[in-house]
């Protein structure tokens, strides 16, 4: 056969002899189950809190398991992302706050003394035994993937144990009242007490709300198979009592469905979910952590559910009972993109439906052409009043909507869904940037400046880097988006003028980027708001040595001021080191996260549950294995030197590319790139071990041309639906998709207490 030369020759037929399709070992038999089973968290000691116990969920209904300190019985604490108040007083943190539901108690004859539990990631089911002073109970529990239904099967393992169920409602009180009672707003009405109604086989709990809404928890048990099965549901209605009808209907439908059918439906969803992408690294603890985050994401959100609150759907005691927009929401959604899970994108749903709330959040004088979002809101996007640049009150934290729209832009770039760009991202971004345009000023040299705005969690300053970076990104993206869509926008010249004349980021040669023109970074700061120019916005070109030096200097100065750093400080730092190609430093940041901040079940707390931090750790691992900013697919860009092996399969990159790659013995053996949208394809192949070759795979449409560039990138003409294989020239590698071997073993969860077997 004639070799495929990098001169534009055609290669649309079959691949060279001996070059088959990828061999995905994970689709055969029980391979995926076995792989994930090796990462299942286990509990051989009784969990006592949310932060060390098993958790379940379907994006709406959620549950967590523990025996509280001093307790004798096991509890299943219920939560639901849709359950909240709907009063106006006090805004999203008071009148609109998320509300707790209550807990089920597994009543056993004896006191709980031990557990042996396993959370199957593959099946999203908790199984095992609960040991008591009178015997033991076998238990299986799951929150159904597609129905608002908790299913718990219990079977006594000897004659001395019996099981009953009871429900204890949580008071429908704003969670912040426990932390800040002095802040309770005037006009906030108390919700009435819940009403419990037991029945012969279960019961119901009606929590009416002062606003006219209702939350109803309903449960029943059914005997059979030598044990009993609990079915429990939670339903919520905002301004009427229809929750009761919904809850009754859910349980009635469950009663008409066999247990086998319910289990099959549930498992089928989860098995399809995990099949969408894959990665494996030779670090057992980090690999397990990553896959638990993928599990956690699907427990915490779905596209048809509310935007994620800071605590996820598990509402434990917290002062943060809302969605936070100055970092938290953004970090929560980043991992969806590379992992290929747009079906979880409730941020998109919130933005598509949140226009009225955004308008209400915007100062009235600017509503004609602008939108802005305050720090926190519920899923309606009606935040507390947002501030204006140059004004002290309300606090002028003005970049939050623009940053959220960057996350939406990433979702677009990974799917290339032009309807989302045209109908949602572009119009919202246009109005978000327009808000900034009202306040820009010009100095004597024609340079544009921003009046004082607030850099999240640090201070107020003119030419705040948080806002300068977001404005720069916003103008550049508006020009890109309108060009892509063929839109002639009258503001295009203004956006270009801002790009041309906006003041450079305030900085100095020793400390790197400042907070803003009038404010240096002189004390410990957990937030990396001043570093958005680099991560995640990529507005400073890292192919320039001066910018690379600036990033490293800025990160090291930021991390060197200790005392206030928190878990997400280290995930942000990991991603920034990954941008520099420093995989060893990136891994050290993730190790610090896991060593010092993440709890035994991979949850995380800052006063209350804060779900974005561990989720962003998953994205940091993505950034070490695949980056795609700036139109370049960078494969294994920041793999630590001691990770000789790594595998990724069908990770999604910007441009709707799906990338699979295998690293063995410290060398990239092969890369498969599949184009989903026919976008320009530039690949940085990493360490191939020799000059590159680009070929088609057997039976697949392939590239029509390719050529190496002087900068080391491979430029490949890859039509939509086509694939190519990149290898070292002359090699015929093993195209197997399989986990890599880890030198160590690690299980998240709780090991047996010392001295116990």
mmCIF file with all atom_site columns, C-alpha atoms in Angstrom, residues 513-613:
data_model
loop_
_atom_site.group_PDB
_atom_site.id
_atom_site.type_symbol
_atom_site.label_atom_id
_atom_site.label_alt_id
_atom_site.label_comp_id
_atom_site.label_asym_id
_atom_site.label_entity_id
_atom_site.label_seq_id
_atom_site.pdbx_PDB_ins_code
_atom_site.Cartn_x
_atom_site.Cartn_y
_atom_site.Cartn_z
_atom_site.occupancy
_atom_site.B_iso_or_equiv
_atom_site.pdbx_formal_charge
_atom_site.auth_seq_id
_atom_site.auth_comp_id
_atom_site.auth_asym_id
_atom_site.auth_atom_id
_atom_site.pdbx_PDB_model_num
ATOM 1   C CA . UNK A 1 513 ? -1.103  39.048 39.058 1.00 0.00 ? 513 UNK A CA 1
ATOM 2   C CA . UNK A 1 514 ? -2.599  41.399 41.629 1.00 0.00 ? 514 UNK A CA 1
ATOM 3   C CA . UNK A 1 515 ? -6.206  41.450 42.761 1.00 0.00 ? 515 UNK A CA 1
ATOM 4   C CA . UNK A 1 516 ? -6.591  44.748 40.895 1.00 0.00 ? 516 UNK A CA 1
ATOM 5   C CA . UNK A 1 517 ? -5.004  48.090 40.203 1.00 0.00 ? 517 UNK A CA 1
ATOM 6   C CA . UNK A 1 518 ? -5.266  49.296 43.794 1.00 0.00 ? 518 UNK A CA 1
ATOM 7   C CA . UNK A 1 519 ? -5.005  45.986 45.616 1.00 0.00 ? 519 UNK A CA 1
ATOM 8   C CA . UNK A 1 520 ? -2.156  43.498 45.812 1.00 0.00 ? 520 UNK A CA 1
ATOM 9   C CA . UNK A 1 521 ? -2.493  39.953 47.095 1.00 0.00 ? 521 UNK A CA 1
ATOM 10  C CA . UNK A 1 522 ? -0.847  40.272 50.510 1.00 0.00 ? 522 UNK A CA 1
ATOM 11  C CA . UNK A 1 523 ? -2.732  37.735 52.626 1.00 0.00 ? 523 UNK A CA 1
ATOM 12  C CA . UNK A 1 524 ? -3.907  34.166 52.208 1.00 0.00 ? 524 UNK A CA 1
ATOM 13  C CA . UNK A 1 525 ? -6.819  33.828 49.797 1.00 0.00 ? 525 UNK A CA 1
ATOM 14  C CA . UNK A 1 526 ? -8.644  30.587 49.036 1.00 0.00 ? 526 UNK A CA 1
ATOM 15  C CA . UNK A 1 527 ? -10.226 31.922 45.834 1.00 0.00 ? 527 UNK A CA 1
ATOM 16  C CA . UNK A 1 528 ? -8.331  32.208 42.555 1.00 0.00 ? 528 UNK A CA 1
ATOM 17  C CA . UNK A 1 529 ? -10.594 34.950 41.208 1.00 0.00 ? 529 UNK A CA 1
ATOM 18  C CA . UNK A 1 530 ? -7.611  37.090 40.248 1.00 0.00 ? 530 UNK A CA 1
ATOM 19  C CA . UNK A 1 531 ? -6.153  34.277 38.137 1.00 0.00 ? 531 UNK A CA 1
ATOM 20  C CA . UNK A 1 532 ? -9.081  33.732 35.773 1.00 0.00 ? 532 UNK A CA 1
ATOM 21  C CA . UNK A 1 533 ? -6.993  35.221 32.959 1.00 0.00 ? 533 UNK A CA 1
ATOM 22  C CA . UNK A 1 534 ? -5.217  31.850 32.920 1.00 0.00 ? 534 UNK A CA 1
ATOM 23  C CA . UNK A 1 535 ? -7.694  29.380 34.366 1.00 0.00 ? 535 UNK A CA 1
ATOM 24  C CA . UNK A 1 536 ? -10.290 28.724 33.186 1.00 0.00 ? 536 UNK A CA 1
ATOM 25  C CA . UNK A 1 537 ? -10.556 31.550 30.626 1.00 0.00 ? 537 UNK A CA 1
ATOM 26  C CA . UNK A 1 538 ? -7.228  31.040 28.793 1.00 0.00 ? 538 UNK A CA 1
ATOM 27  C CA . UNK A 1 539 ? -6.951  34.701 27.807 1.00 0.00 ? 539 UNK A CA 1
ATOM 28  C CA . UNK A 1 540 ? -3.169  34.946 28.174 1.00 0.00 ? 540 UNK A CA 1
ATOM 29  C CA . UNK A 1 541 ? -1.309  32.937 25.542 1.00 0.00 ? 541 UNK A CA 1
ATOM 30  C CA . UNK A 1 542 ? 0.762   30.256 27.245 1.00 0.00 ? 542 UNK A CA 1
ATOM 31  C CA . UNK A 1 543 ? 2.830   29.636 24.148 1.00 0.00 ? 543 UNK A CA 1
ATOM 32  C CA . UNK A 1 544 ? 4.602   32.868 25.119 1.00 0.00 ? 544 UNK A CA 1
ATOM 33  C CA . UNK A 1 545 ? 7.377   32.284 27.674 1.00 0.00 ? 545 UNK A CA 1
ATOM 34  C CA . UNK A 1 546 ? 6.588   35.534 29.477 1.00 0.00 ? 546 UNK A CA 1
ATOM 35  C CA . UNK A 1 547 ? 3.028   34.409 30.147 1.00 0.00 ? 547 UNK A CA 1
ATOM 36  C CA . UNK A 1 548 ? 4.144   30.990 31.327 1.00 0.00 ? 548 UNK A CA 1
ATOM 37  C CA . UNK A 1 549 ? 6.520   32.651 33.765 1.00 0.00 ? 549 UNK A CA 1
ATOM 38  C CA . UNK A 1 550 ? 3.743   34.990 34.905 1.00 0.00 ? 550 UNK A CA 1
ATOM 39  C CA . UNK A 1 551 ? 1.393   32.083 35.583 1.00 0.00 ? 551 UNK A CA 1
ATOM 40  C CA . UNK A 1 552 ? 3.961   30.131 37.578 1.00 0.00 ? 552 UNK A CA 1
ATOM 41  C CA . UNK A 1 553 ? 4.961   33.216 39.568 1.00 0.00 ? 553 UNK A CA 1
ATOM 42  C CA . UNK A 1 554 ? 1.333   34.096 40.265 1.00 0.00 ? 554 UNK A CA 1
ATOM 43  C CA . UNK A 1 555 ? 0.390   30.592 41.416 1.00 0.00 ? 555 UNK A CA 1
ATOM 44  C CA . UNK A 1 556 ? 3.433   30.218 43.638 1.00 0.00 ? 556 UNK A CA 1
ATOM 45  C CA . UNK A 1 557 ? 2.840   33.608 45.268 1.00 0.00 ? 557 UNK A CA 1
ATOM 46  C CA . UNK A 1 558 ? -0.845  32.751 45.827 1.00 0.00 ? 558 UNK A CA 1
ATOM 47  C CA . UNK A 1 559 ? -0.138  29.318 47.317 1.00 0.00 ? 559 UNK A CA 1
ATOM 48  C CA . UNK A 1 560 ? 2.726   30.697 49.373 1.00 0.00 ? 560 UNK A CA 1
ATOM 49  C CA . UNK A 1 561 ? 0.349   32.817 51.458 1.00 0.00 ? 561 UNK A CA 1
ATOM 50  C CA . UNK A 1 562 ? -1.084  30.123 53.711 1.00 0.00 ? 562 UNK A CA 1
ATOM 51  C CA . UNK A 1 563 ? -3.777  30.042 56.340 1.00 0.00 ? 563 UNK A CA 1
ATOM 52  C CA . UNK A 1 564 ? -6.943  30.522 54.294 1.00 0.00 ? 564 UNK A CA 1
ATOM 53  C CA . UNK A 1 565 ? -6.400  28.045 51.457 1.00 0.00 ? 565 UNK A CA 1
ATOM 54  C CA . UNK A 1 566 ? -9.164  25.486 51.087 1.00 0.00 ? 566 UNK A CA 1
ATOM 55  C CA . UNK A 1 567 ? -9.767  22.376 49.035 1.00 0.00 ? 567 UNK A CA 1
ATOM 56  C CA . UNK A 1 568 ? -10.718 24.119 45.815 1.00 0.00 ? 568 UNK A CA 1
ATOM 57  C CA . UNK A 1 569 ? -7.562  26.221 46.046 1.00 0.00 ? 569 UNK A CA 1
ATOM 58  C CA . UNK A 1 570 ? -5.655  23.020 45.332 1.00 0.00 ? 570 UNK A CA 1
ATOM 59  C CA . UNK A 1 571 ? -7.902  21.822 42.513 1.00 0.00 ? 571 UNK A CA 1
ATOM 60  C CA . UNK A 1 572 ? -7.487  25.212 40.841 1.00 0.00 ? 572 UNK A CA 1
ATOM 61  C CA . UNK A 1 573 ? -3.738  25.070 41.355 1.00 0.00 ? 573 UNK A CA 1
ATOM 62  C CA . UNK A 1 574 ? -3.645  21.528 39.941 1.00 0.00 ? 574 UNK A CA 1
ATOM 63  C CA . UNK A 1 575 ? -5.347  22.677 36.759 1.00 0.00 ? 575 UNK A CA 1
ATOM 64  C CA . UNK A 1 576 ? -3.002  25.654 36.447 1.00 0.00 ? 576 UNK A CA 1
ATOM 65  C CA . UNK A 1 577 ? 0.078   23.487 36.835 1.00 0.00 ? 577 UNK A CA 1
ATOM 66  C CA . UNK A 1 578 ? -1.453  21.180 34.228 1.00 0.00 ? 578 UNK A CA 1
ATOM 67  C CA . UNK A 1 579 ? -1.606  24.154 31.850 1.00 0.00 ? 579 UNK A CA 1
ATOM 68  C CA . UNK A 1 580 ? 2.147   24.481 32.330 1.00 0.00 ? 580 UNK A CA 1
ATOM 69  C CA . UNK A 1 581 ? 2.622   20.781 31.586 1.00 0.00 ? 581 UNK A CA 1
ATOM 70  C CA . UNK A 1 582 ? 3.868   20.186 35.119 1.00 0.00 ? 582 UNK A CA 1
ATOM 71  C CA . UNK A 1 583 ? 2.147   16.909 35.946 1.00 0.00 ? 583 UNK A CA 1
ATOM 72  C CA . UNK A 1 584 ? 4.181   16.340 39.090 1.00 0.00 ? 584 UNK A CA 1
ATOM 73  C CA . UNK A 1 585 ? 3.118   19.658 40.601 1.00 0.00 ? 585 UNK A CA 1
ATOM 74  C CA . UNK A 1 586 ? -0.492  19.078 39.514 1.00 0.00 ? 586 UNK A CA 1
ATOM 75  C CA . UNK A 1 587 ? -0.514  15.695 41.244 1.00 0.00 ? 587 UNK A CA 1
ATOM 76  C CA . UNK A 1 588 ? 0.946   17.206 44.417 1.00 0.00 ? 588 UNK A CA 1
ATOM 77  C CA . UNK A 1 589 ? -1.997  19.607 44.567 1.00 0.00 ? 589 UNK A CA 1
ATOM 78  C CA . UNK A 1 590 ? -4.498  16.784 44.194 1.00 0.00 ? 590 UNK A CA 1
ATOM 79  C CA . UNK A 1 591 ? -2.677  14.761 46.824 1.00 0.00 ? 591 UNK A CA 1
ATOM 80  C CA . UNK A 1 592 ? -2.990  17.733 49.187 1.00 0.00 ? 592 UNK A CA 1
ATOM 81  C CA . UNK A 1 593 ? -6.724  17.832 48.465 1.00 0.00 ? 593 UNK A CA 1
ATOM 82  C CA . UNK A 1 594 ? -7.119  14.131 49.243 1.00 0.00 ? 594 UNK A CA 1
ATOM 83  C CA . UNK A 1 595 ? -4.751  14.138 52.214 1.00 0.00 ? 595 UNK A CA 1
ATOM 84  C CA . UNK A 1 596 ? -6.120  17.168 54.024 1.00 0.00 ? 596 UNK A CA 1
ATOM 85  C CA . UNK A 1 597 ? -9.610  18.082 52.861 1.00 0.00 ? 597 UNK A CA 1
ATOM 86  C CA . UNK A 1 598 ? -11.631 15.220 51.398 1.00 0.00 ? 598 UNK A CA 1
ATOM 87  C CA . UNK A 1 599 ? -13.624 13.090 53.845 1.00 0.00 ? 599 UNK A CA 1
ATOM 88  C CA . UNK A 1 600 ? -13.815 9.264  53.875 1.00 0.00 ? 600 UNK A CA 1
ATOM 89  C CA . UNK A 1 601 ? -16.736 9.159  51.410 1.00 0.00 ? 601 UNK A CA 1
ATOM 90  C CA . UNK A 1 602 ? -15.119 11.880 49.180 1.00 0.00 ? 602 UNK A CA 1
ATOM 91  C CA . UNK A 1 603 ? -17.421 14.613 50.463 1.00 0.00 ? 603 UNK A CA 1
ATOM 92  C CA . UNK A 1 604 ? -16.036 17.951 51.598 1.00 0.00 ? 604 UNK A CA 1
ATOM 93  C CA . UNK A 1 605 ? -17.114 20.668 54.013 1.00 0.00 ? 605 UNK A CA 1
ATOM 94  C CA . UNK A 1 606 ? -16.615 24.346 54.639 1.00 0.00 ? 606 UNK A CA 1
ATOM 95  C CA . UNK A 1 607 ? -19.010 24.791 57.584 1.00 0.00 ? 607 UNK A CA 1
ATOM 96  C CA . UNK A 1 608 ? -21.553 22.769 55.587 1.00 0.00 ? 608 UNK A CA 1
ATOM 97  C CA . UNK A 1 609 ? -21.327 20.431 52.597 1.00 0.00 ? 609 UNK A CA 1
ATOM 98  C CA . UNK A 1 610 ? -19.629 22.054 49.595 1.00 0.00 ? 610 UNK A CA 1
ATOM 99  C CA . UNK A 1 611 ? -19.996 19.722 46.664 1.00 0.00 ? 611 UNK A CA 1
ATOM 100 C CA . UNK A 1 612 ? -18.056 21.611 43.998 1.00 0.00 ? 612 UNK A CA 1
ATOM 101 C CA . UNK A 1 613 ? -14.607 21.043 45.463 1.00 0.00 ? 613 UNK A CA 1
#
